[in-house]
mmCIF file of C-alpha atoms in Angstrom:
data_model
loop_
_atom_site.group_PDB
_atom_site.id
_atom_site.type_symbol
_atom_site.label_atom_id
_atom_site.label_comp_id
_atom_site.label_asym_id
_atom_site.label_seq_id
_atom_site.Cartn_x
_atom_site.Cartn_y
_atom_site.Cartn_z
ATOM 1 C CA SER A 1 17.096 12.562 21.015
ATOM 2 C CA ILE A 2 16.138 9.143 23.208
ATOM 3 C CA LEU A 3 16.722 8.873 26.906
ATOM 4 C CA ALA A 4 18.389 5.679 27.856
ATOM 5 C CA PRO A 5 19.026 4.455 31.373
ATOM 6 C CA GLY A 6 22.692 3.670 32.236
ATOM 7 C CA ARG A 7 23.755 0.042 32.144
ATOM 8 C CA LYS A 8 23.916 -1.927 35.155
ATOM 9 C CA GLY A 9 23.980 1.151 37.723
ATOM 10 C CA ALA A 10 27.314 2.241 36.136
ATOM 11 C CA LEU A 11 26.202 5.665 36.091
ATOM 12 C CA GLY A 12 24.989 6.087 39.362
ATOM 13 C CA PRO A 13 23.126 9.496 39.790
ATOM 14 C CA ARG A 14 22.984 10.230 36.235
ATOM 15 C CA ARG A 15 20.859 9.436 33.181
ATOM 16 C CA LYS A 16 22.382 8.908 29.840
ATOM 17 C CA LEU A 17 20.929 11.403 26.983
ATOM 18 C CA CYS A 18 22.281 9.845 23.572
ATOM 19 C CA VAL A 19 21.601 11.600 20.678
ATOM 20 C CA ARG A 20 22.079 9.684 17.272
ATOM 21 C CA ARG A 21 23.849 7.335 18.937
ATOM 22 C CA LYS A 22 27.154 9.074 18.913
ATOM 23 C CA LEU A 23 27.179 11.582 21.572
ATOM 24 C CA CYS A 24 25.761 10.350 25.047
ATOM 25 C CA VAL A 25 25.978 12.507 27.990
ATOM 26 C CA ALA A 26 24.905 11.831 31.699
ATOM 27 C CA MET A 27 22.880 13.962 33.415
ATOM 28 C CA PRO A 28 22.217 14.058 37.147
ATOM 29 C CA VAL A 29 18.808 13.183 38.381
ATOM 30 C CA ARG A 30 16.386 15.081 40.991
ATOM 31 C CA LEU A 31 13.096 14.068 42.208
ATOM 32 C CA ARG A 32 10.994 17.084 42.864
ATOM 33 C CA LEU A 33 7.677 19.034 42.772
ATOM 34 C CA GLN A 34 5.781 20.121 39.502
ATOM 35 C CA ARG A 35 3.131 23.029 39.983
ATOM 36 C CA PHE A 36 -0.113 22.313 38.792
ATOM 37 C CA GLY A 37 -3.379 23.830 39.986
ATOM 38 C CA ARG A 38 -4.450 27.393 40.210
ATOM 39 C CA LEU A 39 -3.848 30.622 41.748
ATOM 40 C CA HIS A 40 -4.614 29.999 45.418
ATOM 41 C CA LYS A 41 -5.108 26.132 44.606
ATOM 42 C CA PRO A 42 -1.942 24.279 44.307
ATOM 43 C CA PHE A 43 -1.628 20.502 43.658
ATOM 44 C CA TYR A 44 1.859 19.009 42.532
ATOM 45 C CA HIS A 45 3.293 16.200 40.913
ATOM 46 C CA ILE A 46 6.009 14.484 42.323
ATOM 47 C CA VAL A 47 8.704 13.943 39.222
ATOM 48 C CA ALA A 48 11.887 12.312 38.669
ATOM 49 C CA ALA A 49 13.525 15.310 36.515
ATOM 50 C CA ASP A 50 16.835 16.441 35.017
ATOM 51 C CA VAL A 51 18.566 18.725 37.451
ATOM 52 C CA LYS A 52 18.809 21.479 34.622
ATOM 53 C CA ALA A 53 15.155 21.145 33.400
ATOM 54 C CA PRO A 54 12.736 23.639 34.399
ATOM 55 C CA ARG A 55 10.648 23.383 37.463
ATOM 56 C CA ASP A 56 7.544 22.455 35.384
ATOM 57 C CA GLY A 57 9.022 21.420 32.482
ATOM 58 C CA ARG A 58 10.518 18.348 31.107
ATOM 59 C CA PHE A 59 10.430 15.373 33.522
ATOM 60 C CA LEU A 60 11.661 11.596 33.088
ATOM 61 C CA GLU A 61 8.807 10.161 35.017
ATOM 62 C CA LYS A 62 6.062 11.111 37.200
ATOM 63 C CA LEU A 63 5.954 9.322 40.850
ATOM 64 C CA GLY A 64 3.186 10.671 42.645
ATOM 65 C CA THR A 65 1.003 13.438 43.524
ATOM 66 C CA TYR A 66 0.546 15.591 46.230
ATOM 67 C CA ASP A 67 -2.689 17.864 47.411
ATOM 68 C CA PRO A 68 -1.509 20.582 50.354
ATOM 69 C CA ILE A 69 -5.002 21.676 50.422
ATOM 70 C CA PRO A 70 -6.896 19.696 53.232
ATOM 71 C CA ASP A 71 -10.236 18.116 52.571
ATOM 72 C CA ARG A 72 -13.173 18.478 55.008
ATOM 73 C CA SER A 73 -11.643 15.851 57.238
ATOM 74 C CA GLY A 74 -8.614 17.986 57.019
ATOM 75 C CA ASN A 75 -6.118 15.251 55.299
ATOM 76 C CA LYS A 76 -3.669 16.233 52.782
ATOM 77 C CA HIS A 77 -3.568 13.627 49.846
ATOM 78 C CA LEU A 78 -0.532 11.961 49.156
ATOM 79 C CA ARG A 79 0.134 9.578 46.846
ATOM 80 C CA VAL A 80 3.418 7.839 45.741
ATOM 81 C CA ASP A 81 4.670 5.309 43.889
ATOM 82 C CA VAL A 82 6.992 3.466 46.116
ATOM 83 C CA LYS A 83 8.721 0.673 43.912
ATOM 84 C CA ARG A 84 9.660 3.604 41.474
ATOM 85 C CA VAL A 85 11.004 5.974 43.855
ATOM 86 C CA GLU A 86 12.958 3.573 45.726
ATOM 87 C CA HIS A 87 14.323 2.607 42.180
ATOM 88 C CA TRP A 88 15.525 6.412 41.503
ATOM 89 C CA LEU A 89 16.846 6.339 45.166
ATOM 90 C CA MET A 90 18.887 3.525 44.465
ATOM 91 C CA TYR A 91 20.358 4.570 41.212
ATOM 92 C CA GLY A 92 21.610 7.830 42.693
ATOM 93 C CA ALA A 93 18.666 10.361 42.010
ATOM 94 C CA GLU A 94 18.221 13.121 45.139
ATOM 95 C CA PRO A 95 15.049 14.321 46.410
ATOM 96 C CA SER A 96 14.379 17.939 47.173
ATOM 97 C CA GLU A 97 13.917 19.271 50.427
ATOM 98 C CA PRO A 98 10.198 19.147 49.999
ATOM 99 C CA VAL A 99 9.924 15.807 48.376
ATOM 100 C CA ALA A 100 12.297 14.427 51.234
ATOM 101 C CA LYS A 101 9.823 15.526 53.740
ATOM 102 C CA LEU A 102 7.011 14.123 51.513
ATOM 103 C CA LEU A 103 8.570 10.875 51.387
ATOM 104 C CA ALA A 104 9.543 10.907 55.191
ATOM 105 C CA ARG A 105 5.841 11.522 55.692
ATOM 106 C CA ALA A 106 4.809 8.146 53.329
ATOM 107 C CA HIS A 107 7.611 5.927 55.076
ATOM 108 C CA VAL A 108 10.048 5.755 52.065
ATOM 109 C CA LEU A 109 12.809 7.931 53.717
ATOM 110 C CA PRO A 110 13.600 8.461 57.297
ATOM 111 C CA PRO A 111 12.628 12.053 58.458
ATOM 112 C CA PRO A 112 15.122 14.673 57.662
ATOM 113 C CA PRO A 113 17.037 16.385 60.291
ATOM 114 C CA ARG A 114 15.363 19.332 61.678
ATOM 115 C CA ARG A 115 17.383 22.389 61.462
ATOM 116 C CA GLY A 116 19.242 24.550 63.898
ATOM 117 C CA LEU A 117 18.138 21.854 66.967
ATOM 118 C CA ASN A 118 21.828 20.359 67.484
ATOM 119 C CA LEU A 119 23.360 23.782 67.127
ATOM 120 C CA PRO A 120 24.945 25.178 70.878
ATOM 121 C CA GLU A 121 23.111 27.394 72.962
ATOM 122 C CA GLY A 122 25.575 30.580 71.370
ATOM 123 C CA GLU A 123 24.895 29.795 67.840
ATOM 124 C CA ARG A 124 21.115 29.688 67.850
ATOM 125 C CA GLY A 125 20.851 33.479 67.365
ATOM 126 C CA VAL A 126 18.712 33.620 70.807
ATOM 127 C CA GLU A 127 21.021 36.815 71.717
ATOM 128 C CA GLY A 128 19.408 39.072 69.214
ATOM 129 C CA ARG A 129 16.179 38.307 70.277
ATOM 130 C CA GLY A 130 13.550 40.063 72.265
ATOM 131 C CA LYS A 131 15.895 43.680 72.231
#
């Protein structure tokens, strides 16, 4: 099978999967994390992948890396190919929640809204606490 990009952005958030040039199927794309490393030492690749592909399975393109373990100076390392991420976002790829937070940290996307801050006082679940 051959992966071919849609022509002139006509497919929006989908890529074409063409088999033997007869059957072409559009597939949605998601930007997400692929876990590497070992037990208790995670390391992630930021990839563009088909929605139906497994977490650590087949991907279309590697877009960056993220090391959540701080180094001696307390920094967590994030490397992102900004041009390629913007390309995938322009063609409609959806970032997962963790990737959206990382891209906001890299100033590629605006920060995602924080959950539960805009709810009225009665809907926050404050009544059930402390009893």
